[in-house]
Coordinates of C-alpha atoms in Angstrom, one line a residue:
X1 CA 163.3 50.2 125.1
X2 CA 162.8 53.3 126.7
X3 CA 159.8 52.2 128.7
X4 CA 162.3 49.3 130.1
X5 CA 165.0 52.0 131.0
X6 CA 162.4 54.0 133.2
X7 CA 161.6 50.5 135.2
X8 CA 165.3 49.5 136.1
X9 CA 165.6 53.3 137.3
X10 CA 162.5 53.2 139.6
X11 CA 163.9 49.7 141.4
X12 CA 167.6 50.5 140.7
X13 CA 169.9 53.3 142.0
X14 CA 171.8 53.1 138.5
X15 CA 173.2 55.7 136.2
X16 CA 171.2 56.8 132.9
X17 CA 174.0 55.0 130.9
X18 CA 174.3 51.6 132.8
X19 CA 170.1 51.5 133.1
X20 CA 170.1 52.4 129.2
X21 CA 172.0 49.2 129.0
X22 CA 170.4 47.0 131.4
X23 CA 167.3 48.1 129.4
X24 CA 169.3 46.7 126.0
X25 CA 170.1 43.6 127.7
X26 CA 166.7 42.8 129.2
X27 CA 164.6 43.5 125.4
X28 CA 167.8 40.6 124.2
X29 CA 166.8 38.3 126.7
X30 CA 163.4 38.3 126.4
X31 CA 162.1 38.6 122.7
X32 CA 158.8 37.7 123.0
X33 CA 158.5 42.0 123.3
X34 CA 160.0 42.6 120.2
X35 CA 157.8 39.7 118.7
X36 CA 154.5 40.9 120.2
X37 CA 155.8 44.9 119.3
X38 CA 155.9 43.0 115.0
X39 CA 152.6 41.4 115.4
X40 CA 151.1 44.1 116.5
X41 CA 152.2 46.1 113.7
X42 CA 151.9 43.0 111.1
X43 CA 148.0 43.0 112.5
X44 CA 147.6 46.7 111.5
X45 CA 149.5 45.9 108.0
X46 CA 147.6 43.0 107.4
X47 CA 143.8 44.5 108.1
X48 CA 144.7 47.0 105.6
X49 CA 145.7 44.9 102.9
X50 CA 143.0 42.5 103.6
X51 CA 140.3 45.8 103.5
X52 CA 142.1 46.6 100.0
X53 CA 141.9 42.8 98.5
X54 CA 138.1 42.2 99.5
X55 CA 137.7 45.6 97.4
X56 CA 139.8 43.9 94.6
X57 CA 137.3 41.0 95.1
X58 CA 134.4 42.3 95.3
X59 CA 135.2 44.6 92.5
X60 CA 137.4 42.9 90.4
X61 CA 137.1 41.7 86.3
X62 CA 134.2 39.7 85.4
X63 CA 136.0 36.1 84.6
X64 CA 133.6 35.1 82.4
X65 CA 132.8 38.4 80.5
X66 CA 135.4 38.4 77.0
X67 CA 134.9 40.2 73.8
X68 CA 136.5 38.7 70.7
X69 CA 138.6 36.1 70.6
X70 CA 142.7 35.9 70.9
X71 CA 143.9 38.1 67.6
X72 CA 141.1 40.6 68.8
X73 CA 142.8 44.0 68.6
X74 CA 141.3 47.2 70.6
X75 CA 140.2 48.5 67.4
X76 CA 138.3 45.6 66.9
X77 CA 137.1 45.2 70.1
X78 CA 135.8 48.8 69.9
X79 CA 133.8 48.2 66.3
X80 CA 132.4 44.6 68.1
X81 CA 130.7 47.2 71.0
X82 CA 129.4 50.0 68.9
X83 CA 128.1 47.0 67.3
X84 CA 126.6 45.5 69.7
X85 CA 124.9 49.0 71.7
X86 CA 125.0 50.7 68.4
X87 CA 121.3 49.9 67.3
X88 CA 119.1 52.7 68.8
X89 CA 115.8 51.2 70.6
X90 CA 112.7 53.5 70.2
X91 CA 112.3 56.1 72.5
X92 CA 109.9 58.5 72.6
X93 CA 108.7 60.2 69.5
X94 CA 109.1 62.9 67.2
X95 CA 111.9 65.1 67.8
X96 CA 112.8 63.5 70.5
X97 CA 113.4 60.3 69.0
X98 CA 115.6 61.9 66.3
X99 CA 117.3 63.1 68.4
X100 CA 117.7 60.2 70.4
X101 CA 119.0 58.5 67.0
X102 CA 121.3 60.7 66.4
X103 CA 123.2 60.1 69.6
X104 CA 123.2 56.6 68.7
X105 CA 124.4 58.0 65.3
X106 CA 127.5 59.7 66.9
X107 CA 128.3 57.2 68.8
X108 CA 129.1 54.5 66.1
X109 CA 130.7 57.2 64.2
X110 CA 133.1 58.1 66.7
X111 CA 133.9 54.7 67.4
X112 CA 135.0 54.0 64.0
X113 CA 137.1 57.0 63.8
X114 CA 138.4 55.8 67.2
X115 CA 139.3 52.7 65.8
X116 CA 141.1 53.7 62.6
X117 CA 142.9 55.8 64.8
X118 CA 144.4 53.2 66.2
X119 CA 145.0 50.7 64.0
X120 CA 147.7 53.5 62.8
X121 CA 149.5 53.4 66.5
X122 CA 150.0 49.9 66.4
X123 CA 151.6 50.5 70.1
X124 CA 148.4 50.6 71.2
X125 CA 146.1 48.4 69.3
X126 CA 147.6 45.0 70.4
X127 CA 146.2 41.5 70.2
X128 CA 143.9 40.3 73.5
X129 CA 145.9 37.1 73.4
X130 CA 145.1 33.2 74.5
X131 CA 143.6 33.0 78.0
X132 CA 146.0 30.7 80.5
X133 CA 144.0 27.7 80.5
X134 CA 146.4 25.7 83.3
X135 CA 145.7 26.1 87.1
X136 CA 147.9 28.6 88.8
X137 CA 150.5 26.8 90.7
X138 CA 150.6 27.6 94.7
X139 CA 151.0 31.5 95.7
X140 CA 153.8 31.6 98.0
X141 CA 151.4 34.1 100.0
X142 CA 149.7 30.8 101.3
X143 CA 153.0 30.2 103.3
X144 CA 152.9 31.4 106.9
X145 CA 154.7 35.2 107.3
X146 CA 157.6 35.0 109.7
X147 CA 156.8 36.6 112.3
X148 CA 153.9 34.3 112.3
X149 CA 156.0 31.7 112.5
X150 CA 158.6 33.4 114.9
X151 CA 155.7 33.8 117.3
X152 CA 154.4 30.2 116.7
X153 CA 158.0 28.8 117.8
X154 CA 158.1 31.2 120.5
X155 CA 154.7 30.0 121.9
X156 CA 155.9 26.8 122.1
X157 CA 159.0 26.9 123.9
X158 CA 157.2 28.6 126.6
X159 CA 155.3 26.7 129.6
X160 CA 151.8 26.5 128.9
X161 CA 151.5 28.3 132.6
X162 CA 151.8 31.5 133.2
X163 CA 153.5 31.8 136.5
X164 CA 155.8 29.1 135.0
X165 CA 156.5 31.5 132.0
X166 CA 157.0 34.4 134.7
X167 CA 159.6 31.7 136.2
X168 CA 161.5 31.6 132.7
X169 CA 161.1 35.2 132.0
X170 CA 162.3 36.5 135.6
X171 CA 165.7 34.0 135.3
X172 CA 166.7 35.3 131.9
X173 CA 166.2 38.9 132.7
X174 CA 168.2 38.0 136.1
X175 CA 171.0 36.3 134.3
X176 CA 171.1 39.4 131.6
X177 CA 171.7 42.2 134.3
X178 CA 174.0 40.1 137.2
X179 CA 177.0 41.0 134.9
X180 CA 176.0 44.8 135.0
X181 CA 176.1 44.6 138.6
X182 CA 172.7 47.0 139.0
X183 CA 173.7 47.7 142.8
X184 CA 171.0 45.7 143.8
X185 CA 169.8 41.9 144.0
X186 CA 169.5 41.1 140.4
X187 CA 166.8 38.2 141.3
X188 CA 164.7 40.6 142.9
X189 CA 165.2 43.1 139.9
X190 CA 164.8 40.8 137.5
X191 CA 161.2 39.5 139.2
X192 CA 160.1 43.4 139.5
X193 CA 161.0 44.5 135.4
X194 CA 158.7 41.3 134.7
X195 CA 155.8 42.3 137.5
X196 CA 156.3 45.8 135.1
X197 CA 155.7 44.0 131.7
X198 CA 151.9 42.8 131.8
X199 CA 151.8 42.7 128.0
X200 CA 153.6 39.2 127.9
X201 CA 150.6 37.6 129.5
X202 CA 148.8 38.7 126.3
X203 CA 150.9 36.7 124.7
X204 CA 148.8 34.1 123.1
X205 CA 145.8 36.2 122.9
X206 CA 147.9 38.2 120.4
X207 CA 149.3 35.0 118.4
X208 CA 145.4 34.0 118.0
X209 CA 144.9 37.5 117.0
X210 CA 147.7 37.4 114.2
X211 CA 146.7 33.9 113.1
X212 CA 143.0 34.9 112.4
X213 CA 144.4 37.7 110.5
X214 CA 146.9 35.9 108.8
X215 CA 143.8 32.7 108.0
X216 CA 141.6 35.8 106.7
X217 CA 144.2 37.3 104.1
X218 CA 145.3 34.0 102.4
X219 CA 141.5 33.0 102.1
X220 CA 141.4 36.1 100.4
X221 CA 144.2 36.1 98.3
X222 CA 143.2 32.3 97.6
X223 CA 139.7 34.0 95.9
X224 CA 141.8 36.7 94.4
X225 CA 144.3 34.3 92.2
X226 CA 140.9 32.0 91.2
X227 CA 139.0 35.3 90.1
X228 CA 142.0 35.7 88.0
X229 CA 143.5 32.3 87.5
X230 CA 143.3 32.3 83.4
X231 CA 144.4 35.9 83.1
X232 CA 147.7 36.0 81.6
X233 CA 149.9 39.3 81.8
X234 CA 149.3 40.0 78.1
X235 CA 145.6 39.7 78.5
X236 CA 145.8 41.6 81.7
X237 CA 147.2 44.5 79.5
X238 CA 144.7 44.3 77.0
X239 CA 141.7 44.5 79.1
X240 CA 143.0 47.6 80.9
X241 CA 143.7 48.9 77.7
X242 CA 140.6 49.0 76.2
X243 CA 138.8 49.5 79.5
X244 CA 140.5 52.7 79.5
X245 CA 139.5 52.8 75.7
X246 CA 135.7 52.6 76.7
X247 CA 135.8 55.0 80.0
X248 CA 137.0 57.8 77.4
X249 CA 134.5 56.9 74.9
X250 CA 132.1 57.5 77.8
X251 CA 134.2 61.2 78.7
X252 CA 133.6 62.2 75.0
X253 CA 130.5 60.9 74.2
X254 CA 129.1 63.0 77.4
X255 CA 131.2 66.0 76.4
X256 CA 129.6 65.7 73.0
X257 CA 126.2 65.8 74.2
X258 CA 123.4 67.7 71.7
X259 CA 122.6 70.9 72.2
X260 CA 119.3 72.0 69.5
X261 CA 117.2 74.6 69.4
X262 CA 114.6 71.8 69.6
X263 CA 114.1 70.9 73.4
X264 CA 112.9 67.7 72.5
X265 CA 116.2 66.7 70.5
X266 CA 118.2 67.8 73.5
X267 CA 116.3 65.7 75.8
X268 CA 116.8 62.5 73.4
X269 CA 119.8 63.2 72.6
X270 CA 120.9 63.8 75.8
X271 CA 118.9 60.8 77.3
X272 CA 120.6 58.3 74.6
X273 CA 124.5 60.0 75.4
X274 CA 123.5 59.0 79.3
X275 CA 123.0 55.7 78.4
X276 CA 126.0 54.9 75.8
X277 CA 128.3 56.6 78.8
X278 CA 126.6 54.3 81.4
X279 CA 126.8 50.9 79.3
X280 CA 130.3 51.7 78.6
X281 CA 131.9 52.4 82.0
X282 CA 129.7 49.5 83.1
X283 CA 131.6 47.3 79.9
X284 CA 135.1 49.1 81.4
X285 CA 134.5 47.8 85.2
X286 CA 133.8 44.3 83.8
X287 CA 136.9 44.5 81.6
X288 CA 139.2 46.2 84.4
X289 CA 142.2 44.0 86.1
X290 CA 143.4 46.3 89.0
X291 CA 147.2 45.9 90.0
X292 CA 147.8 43.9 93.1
X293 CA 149.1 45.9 96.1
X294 CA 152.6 44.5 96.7
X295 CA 153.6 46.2 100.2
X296 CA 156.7 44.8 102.1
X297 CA 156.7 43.7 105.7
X298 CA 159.7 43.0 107.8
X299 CA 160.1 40.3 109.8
X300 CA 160.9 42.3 113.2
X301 CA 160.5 45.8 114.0
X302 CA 163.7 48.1 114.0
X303 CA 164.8 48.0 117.6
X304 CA 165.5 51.3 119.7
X305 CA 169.0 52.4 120.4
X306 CA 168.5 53.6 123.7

């Protein structure tokens, strides 16, 4: 808006107060500015998101990887995996092997206290619950964005030539200052604040630019919803919980690592804590559902008050 005020002062002998609203009446009468001015800023928004959901993606829970079945607590869950990485392979020998052993030892242990634990905070010891087993129904994020579709229906009123457009643009700003009376022949104004704004001619190249964006986040929100399709909200919370369950596990089984007089025990011991920590953050990562960024976007940018 400001921009606008500073061209109607260089071909206008007008007052700051009547160019501040000749400026006002020229960014009403041709709103393909402010459009441009929320695509722009719906690009940027949009590349960000779409730089966080291909992280969700590419990161996200395993679909297929489950432990238990639906009345599967996180107590039990937690028994069913020192169960299944409970059983020490061999490694090594002498020493060292008991020592590796005995991490595997610990690790069982602590687990089962773990899980007593919290089969007395029922809070926190839930059920996994029954998987959704019907398709999603359609994300409303497959819809178009509205100033996508602003910009669509502003594209098409327009001539498909650019002088043509110039034409259009030139006789609205014309008719939008004549009542202000600028001083001087609003035609000839009106043609030089248009000769000022070269952006509009970028016009479409920014509407392809916002639909590619646009096409690139749905596809990814499309791969998003299928990744997660038969998650229901109550398994959602279960997974997290006892992915958070596992990664502390992890924390304290590290913490705990052996310390002998026997170098050998350390080094098993050590060696077998290293791996228990690694298999279980590895479990947690396949377990985790991260929350979906939910940023608002409005339809138009705020316009100045000049």
């Amino acid at each position: 808006m400001y921009e606008i005020g500073e061209m109607i002062r260089r071909h206008a002998p007008v007052p700051d107060d009547d160019a501040a609203a000749a400026a006002w009446a020229v960014w009403h009468a041709v709103p393909e500015l402010d459009l441009m001015a929320s695509a722009r800023d719906r690009c940027k928004h949009a590349k960000s998101l779409l730089g966080t959901l291909r992280e969700l993606v590419l990161h996200g829970p395993d679909p297929a990887f489950e432990i238990g079945d639906p009345d599967t607590t996180i107590a039990d869950a937690l028994r069913l995996e020192a169960e299944r990485i409970g059983h020490a392979p061999m490694a090594g020998e002498g020493e060292h092997q008991v020592g590796y052993r005995a991490a595997y030892a610990a690790f069982v242990k602590q687990m089962a206290h773990r899980a007593r634990e919290l089969e007395g905070l029922p809070e926190r010891n839930p059920r996994r619950g029954v998987l959704a087993t019907t398709a999603p129904s359609a994300d409303p994020t497959d819809s178009p964005t509205p100033v996508l579709v602003a910009l669509r229906d502003a594209v098409a009123a327009l001539p498909h030539q650019r002088d043509a457009r110039r034409e259009r643009w030139t006789a609205r700003v014309t008719n939008a200052i004549e009542p202000l009376h600028p001083g001087v022949d609003p035609t000839a104004l009106g043609r030089a604040i248009v000769a000022d704004l070269p952006e509009l001619d970028r016009l479409d190249e920014t509407l392809g630019r916002l639909e590619r964006i646009e096409e690139q986040l749905a596809a990814t929100q499309r791969r998003l919803a299928a990744q997660r399709a038969h998650l229901t909200e109550e398994v959602i919370r279960w997974r997290n919980a006892l992915a958070r369950e596992l990664r502390q596990q992890a924390d304290h089984h590290v913490a705990a690592t052996g310390i002998s007089l026997d170098a050998d025990f350390t080094a098993g011991f050590t060696l077998a804590s290293d791996q228990i920590a690694r298999h279980l953050r590895e479990r947690a990562d396949r377990l985790a559902v991260a929350d979906l960024p939910k940023p608002s976007f409005p339809m138009t940018r705020a316009r100045d008050a000049t």
